[in-house]
CSV table of N, CA and C in Angstrom, one decimal:
chain,number,residue,atom,x,y,z
K,1,MET,N,49.1,34.3,4.8
K,1,MET,CA,49.2,34.5,6.4
K,1,MET,C,48.1,33.5,7.0
K,2,ASP,N,48.7,32.9,8.0
K,2,ASP,CA,47.8,31.9,8.8
K,2,ASP,C,47.0,32.7,9.8
K,3,THR,N,45.7,32.8,9.7
K,3,THR,CA,44.9,33.4,10.6
K,3,THR,C,43.8,32.5,11.3
K,4,THR,N,44.0,31.1,11.1
K,4,THR,CA,43.1,30.2,11.6
K,4,THR,C,43.7,29.3,12.7
K,5,GLN,N,42.9,29.3,13.8
K,5,GLN,CA,43.4,28.6,15.0
K,5,GLN,C,43.4,27.1,14.7
K,6,PRO,N,44.3,26.3,15.4
K,6,PRO,CA,44.2,24.9,15.3
K,6,PRO,C,42.9,24.3,15.7
K,7,VAL,N,42.4,23.3,15.0
K,7,VAL,CA,41.2,22.5,15.3
K,7,VAL,C,41.6,21.5,16.3
K,8,ILE,N,40.9,21.4,17.5
K,8,ILE,CA,41.2,20.5,18.5
K,8,ILE,C,40.2,19.3,18.5
K,9,SER,N,40.7,18.1,18.5
K,9,SER,CA,39.8,16.9,18.5
K,9,SER,C,40.4,15.8,19.5
K,10,ASN,N,39.5,14.9,19.7
K,10,ASN,CA,39.9,13.6,20.5
K,10,ASN,C,40.4,13.9,21.9
K,11,VAL,N,39.7,14.8,22.6
K,11,VAL,CA,40.2,15.2,23.9
K,11,VAL,C,39.7,14.1,24.8
K,12,ALA,N,40.7,13.7,25.7
K,12,ALA,CA,40.5,12.5,26.5
K,12,ALA,C,41.3,12.7,27.8
K,13,ALA,N,40.8,12.1,28.9
K,13,ALA,CA,41.5,12.0,30.2
K,13,ALA,C,41.8,10.4,30.3
K,14,ARG,N,43.0,10.2,30.5
K,14,ARG,CA,43.6,8.8,30.6
K,14,ARG,C,44.5,8.6,31.7
K,15,GLY,N,44.6,7.4,32.1
K,15,GLY,CA,45.6,7.1,33.2
K,15,GLY,C,45.1,7.7,34.6
K,16,ILE,N,43.9,7.8,34.8
K,16,ILE,CA,43.3,8.5,36.0
K,16,ILE,C,43.6,7.7,37.1
K,17,THR,N,44.2,8.3,38.2
K,17,THR,CA,44.4,7.7,39.6
K,17,THR,C,43.8,8.7,40.6
K,18,ALA,N,43.9,8.4,41.8
K,18,ALA,CA,43.4,9.3,42.9
K,18,ALA,C,43.9,10.6,42.9
K,19,THR,N,45.2,10.9,42.4
K,19,THR,CA,45.8,12.1,42.5
K,19,THR,C,46.4,12.6,41.1
K,20,SER,N,46.2,11.9,40.1
K,20,SER,CA,46.8,12.4,38.8
K,20,SER,C,45.9,11.9,37.6
K,21,ALA,N,46.2,12.4,36.5
K,21,ALA,CA,45.6,12.0,35.2
K,21,ALA,C,46.4,12.6,34.1
K,22,THR,N,46.2,12.0,32.8
K,22,THR,CA,46.9,12.5,31.7
K,22,THR,C,45.8,13.0,30.6
K,23,ILE,N,45.9,14.1,30.2
K,23,ILE,CA,45.0,14.8,29.2
K,23,ILE,C,45.7,14.6,27.8
K,24,THR,N,44.9,14.1,26.8
K,24,THR,CA,45.5,13.9,25.6
K,24,THR,C,44.5,14.5,24.5
K,25,TRP,N,45.0,15.1,23.5
K,25,TRP,CA,44.2,15.6,22.3
K,25,TRP,C,45.0,15.7,21.1
K,26,ASN,N,44.4,15.9,20.0
K,26,ASN,CA,45.0,16.1,18.7
K,26,ASN,C,44.6,17.5,18.1
K,27,THR,N,45.5,18.0,17.3
K,27,THR,CA,45.2,19.2,16.5
K,27,THR,C,45.6,18.9,15.1
K,28,ASN,N,44.9,19.7,14.1
K,28,ASN,CA,45.0,19.5,12.8
K,28,ASN,C,46.3,20.2,12.2
K,29,GLU,N,47.0,20.9,13.1
K,29,GLU,CA,48.3,21.6,12.6
K,29,GLU,C,49.2,21.6,13.7
K,30,ASN,N,50.5,21.6,13.5
K,30,ASN,CA,51.5,21.7,14.6
K,30,ASN,C,51.2,22.9,15.6
K,31,SER,N,51.1,22.6,16.9
K,31,SER,CA,50.9,23.6,17.9
K,31,SER,C,51.4,23.2,19.2
K,32,ASP,N,51.4,24.2,20.2
K,32,ASP,CA,51.9,23.9,21.5
K,32,ASP,C,50.8,23.3,22.4
K,33,SER,N,51.1,23.0,23.7
K,33,SER,CA,50.2,22.3,24.5
K,33,SER,C,50.2,22.9,25.8
K,34,GLN,N,48.9,23.1,26.3
K,34,GLN,CA,48.7,23.4,27.8
K,34,GLN,C,47.3,23.1,28.2
K,35,VAL,N,47.1,22.8,29.5
K,35,VAL,CA,45.8,22.4,30.0
K,35,VAL,C,45.5,23.3,31.2
K,36,GLU,N,44.4,23.9,31.3
K,36,GLU,CA,43.9,24.7,32.4
K,36,GLU,C,43.0,23.7,33.2
K,37,TYR,N,43.0,23.7,34.5
K,37,TYR,CA,42.2,22.8,35.2
K,37,TYR,C,41.9,23.3,36.7
K,38,GLY,N,40.9,22.7,37.3
K,38,GLY,CA,40.6,23.1,38.6
K,38,GLY,C,39.1,22.5,39.0
K,39,PRO,N,38.7,22.6,40.2
K,39,PRO,CA,37.5,22.1,40.7
K,39,PRO,C,36.3,22.8,40.3
K,40,THR,N,36.4,24.0,39.6
K,40,THR,CA,35.2,24.7,39.0
K,40,THR,C,35.6,25.2,37.6
K,41,THR,N,34.7,25.7,36.9
K,41,THR,CA,34.9,26.1,35.5
K,41,THR,C,35.8,27.4,35.4
K,42,ALA,N,36.1,27.9,36.6
K,42,ALA,CA,37.1,29.0,36.7
K,42,ALA,C,38.6,28.5,36.6
K,43,TYR,N,38.7,27.2,36.6
K,43,TYR,CA,39.9,26.5,36.6
K,43,TYR,C,41.0,26.8,37.7
K,44,GLY,N,41.8,27.8,37.4
K,44,GLY,CA,42.6,28.2,38.5
K,44,GLY,C,44.1,27.7,38.5
K,45,GLN,N,44.3,26.5,37.8
K,45,GLN,CA,45.6,26.0,37.7
K,45,GLN,C,45.9,25.7,36.2
K,46,SER,N,47.1,25.6,35.9
K,46,SER,CA,47.4,25.2,34.5
K,46,SER,C,48.8,24.4,34.5
K,47,THR,N,48.9,23.7,33.5
K,47,THR,CA,50.1,22.8,33.3
K,47,THR,C,51.2,23.8,32.7
K,48,THR,N,52.4,23.5,32.8
K,48,THR,CA,53.5,24.3,32.1
K,48,THR,C,53.3,24.1,30.7
K,49,LEU,N,53.5,25.3,30.0
K,49,LEU,CA,53.3,25.3,28.5
K,49,LEU,C,54.4,24.4,27.9
K,50,SER,N,54.0,23.5,27.0
K,50,SER,CA,54.9,22.8,26.3
K,50,SER,C,55.1,23.4,25.0
K,51,PRO,N,56.2,24.1,24.6
K,51,PRO,CA,56.4,24.8,23.4
K,51,PRO,C,56.6,23.9,22.1
K,52,ALA,N,56.8,22.6,22.3
K,52,ALA,CA,57.0,21.8,21.2
K,52,ALA,C,55.8,21.8,20.2
K,53,LEU,N,55.9,22.0,18.9
K,53,LEU,CA,54.8,22.1,18.0
K,53,LEU,C,54.6,20.8,17.4
K,54,VAL,N,53.5,20.2,17.9
K,54,VAL,CA,53.1,18.8,17.6
K,54,VAL,C,51.6,18.7,17.3
K,55,THR,N,51.1,17.6,16.7
K,55,THR,CA,49.7,17.3,16.4
K,55,THR,C,49.1,16.4,17.4
K,56,ALA,N,49.9,15.6,18.2
K,56,ALA,CA,49.5,14.7,19.1
K,56,ALA,C,49.9,15.2,20.6
K,57,HIS,N,49.0,15.6,21.4
K,57,HIS,CA,49.4,16.4,22.6
K,57,HIS,C,49.1,15.5,23.9
K,58,SER,N,49.9,15.6,24.8
K,58,SER,CA,49.7,14.9,26.1
K,58,SER,C,50.3,15.8,27.3
K,59,GLN,N,49.4,16.1,28.3
K,59,GLN,CA,49.8,16.8,29.4
K,59,GLN,C,49.5,16.1,30.7
K,60,GLY,N,50.3,16.0,31.7
K,60,GLY,CA,50.0,15.2,32.9
K,60,GLY,C,49.5,16.3,33.9
K,61,LEU,N,48.6,15.9,34.7
K,61,LEU,CA,48.1,16.6,35.9
K,61,LEU,C,48.4,15.8,37.1
K,62,SER,N,48.9,16.5,38.1
K,62,SER,CA,49.4,15.9,39.3
K,62,SER,C,49.0,16.6,40.5
K,63,GLY,N,49.0,16.1,41.8
K,63,GLY,CA,48.6,16.8,42.9
K,63,GLY,C,47.1,17.0,43.0
K,64,LEU,N,46.4,16.2,42.4
K,64,LEU,CA,44.9,16.3,42.4
K,64,LEU,C,44.3,15.8,43.7
K,65,ALA,N,43.2,16.4,44.2
K,65,ALA,CA,42.6,15.9,45.5
K,65,ALA,C,41.8,14.8,45.2
K,66,PRO,N,42.0,13.7,46.0
K,66,PRO,CA,41.2,12.5,45.8
K,66,PRO,C,39.7,12.6,45.9
K,67,GLY,N,38.9,12.0,45.0
K,67,GLY,CA,37.5,12.1,45.1
K,67,GLY,C,36.9,13.4,44.7
K,68,THR,N,37.7,14.3,44.0
K,68,THR,CA,37.2,15.6,43.6
K,68,THR,C,36.9,15.7,42.0
K,69,LEU,N,35.9,16.3,41.7
K,69,LEU,CA,35.6,16.4,40.3
K,69,LEU,C,36.3,17.6,39.8
K,70,TYR,N,37.1,17.4,38.7
K,70,TYR,CA,37.9,18.4,38.0
K,70,TYR,C,37.4,18.8,36.7
K,71,HIS,N,37.4,20.1,36.4
K,71,HIS,CA,37.1,20.6,35.1
K,71,HIS,C,38.4,20.9,34.3
K,72,TYR,N,38.4,20.7,33.1
K,72,TYR,CA,39.7,21.1,32.3
K,72,TYR,C,39.4,21.5,31.0
K,73,ARG,N,40.3,22.2,30.4
K,73,ARG,CA,40.3,22.7,29.0
K,73,ARG,C,41.7,22.8,28.4
K,74,VAL,N,41.8,22.3,27.2
K,74,VAL,CA,43.0,22.2,26.5
K,74,VAL,C,43.2,23.4,25.7
K,75,LYS,N,44.5,23.8,25.5
K,75,LYS,CA,44.7,25.0,24.7
K,75,LYS,C,46.0,24.7,23.9
K,76,SER,N,45.9,25.0,22.6
K,76,SER,CA,46.9,24.9,21.7
K,76,SER,C,47.1,26.1,20.8
K,77,ARG,N,48.3,26.6,20.6
K,77,ARG,CA,48.6,27.8,19.8
K,77,ARG,C,49.6,27.4,18.7
K,78,ASP,N,49.2,27.7,17.4
K,78,ASP,CA,50.1,27.3,16.3
K,78,ASP,C,51.3,28.3,16.2
K,79,ALA,N,52.2,28.0,15.2
K,79,ALA,CA,53.4,28.8,15.0
K,79,ALA,C,53.1,30.3,14.7
K,80,ALA,N,51.9,30.6,14.1
K,80,ALA,CA,51.5,31.9,13.8
K,80,ALA,C,50.9,32.7,15.0
K,81,GLY,N,50.8,31.9,16.1
K,81,GLY,CA,50.1,32.6,17.3
K,81,GLY,C,48.6,32.5,17.4
K,82,ASN,N,48.0,31.7,16.6
K,82,ASN,CA,46.6,31.5,16.7
K,82,ASN,C,46.3,30.5,17.8
K,83,LEU,N,45.4,30.9,18.8
K,83,LEU,CA,45.0,30.1,19.9
K,83,LEU,C,43.7,29.5,19.7
C-alpha cells in the first residue's frame, strides 16, 4: 500500500508577464497538479485541478495584478491519494 506522498522538486515560475505566469515542477511519481496563489501566504486563489497523473507539471496563472508580489505553492496528489 502506497502511503508516501509525492516528492516535489524543481519548482519554478516561468514566462512571467505583467498579468500571468506559468508555474512548473516535477514529482518523483505520477500525480495530479494544482497551484494555490495570492498576494499573501493565505493564498486565496487556486488553479483548476489537473487530474492527469504526470511527473512534469505545469499550471498557468492569469489575471494577476501588475506590479504585485504573489505567493504560491504547488500541490500534487498521487493515485493512492497521498498529497
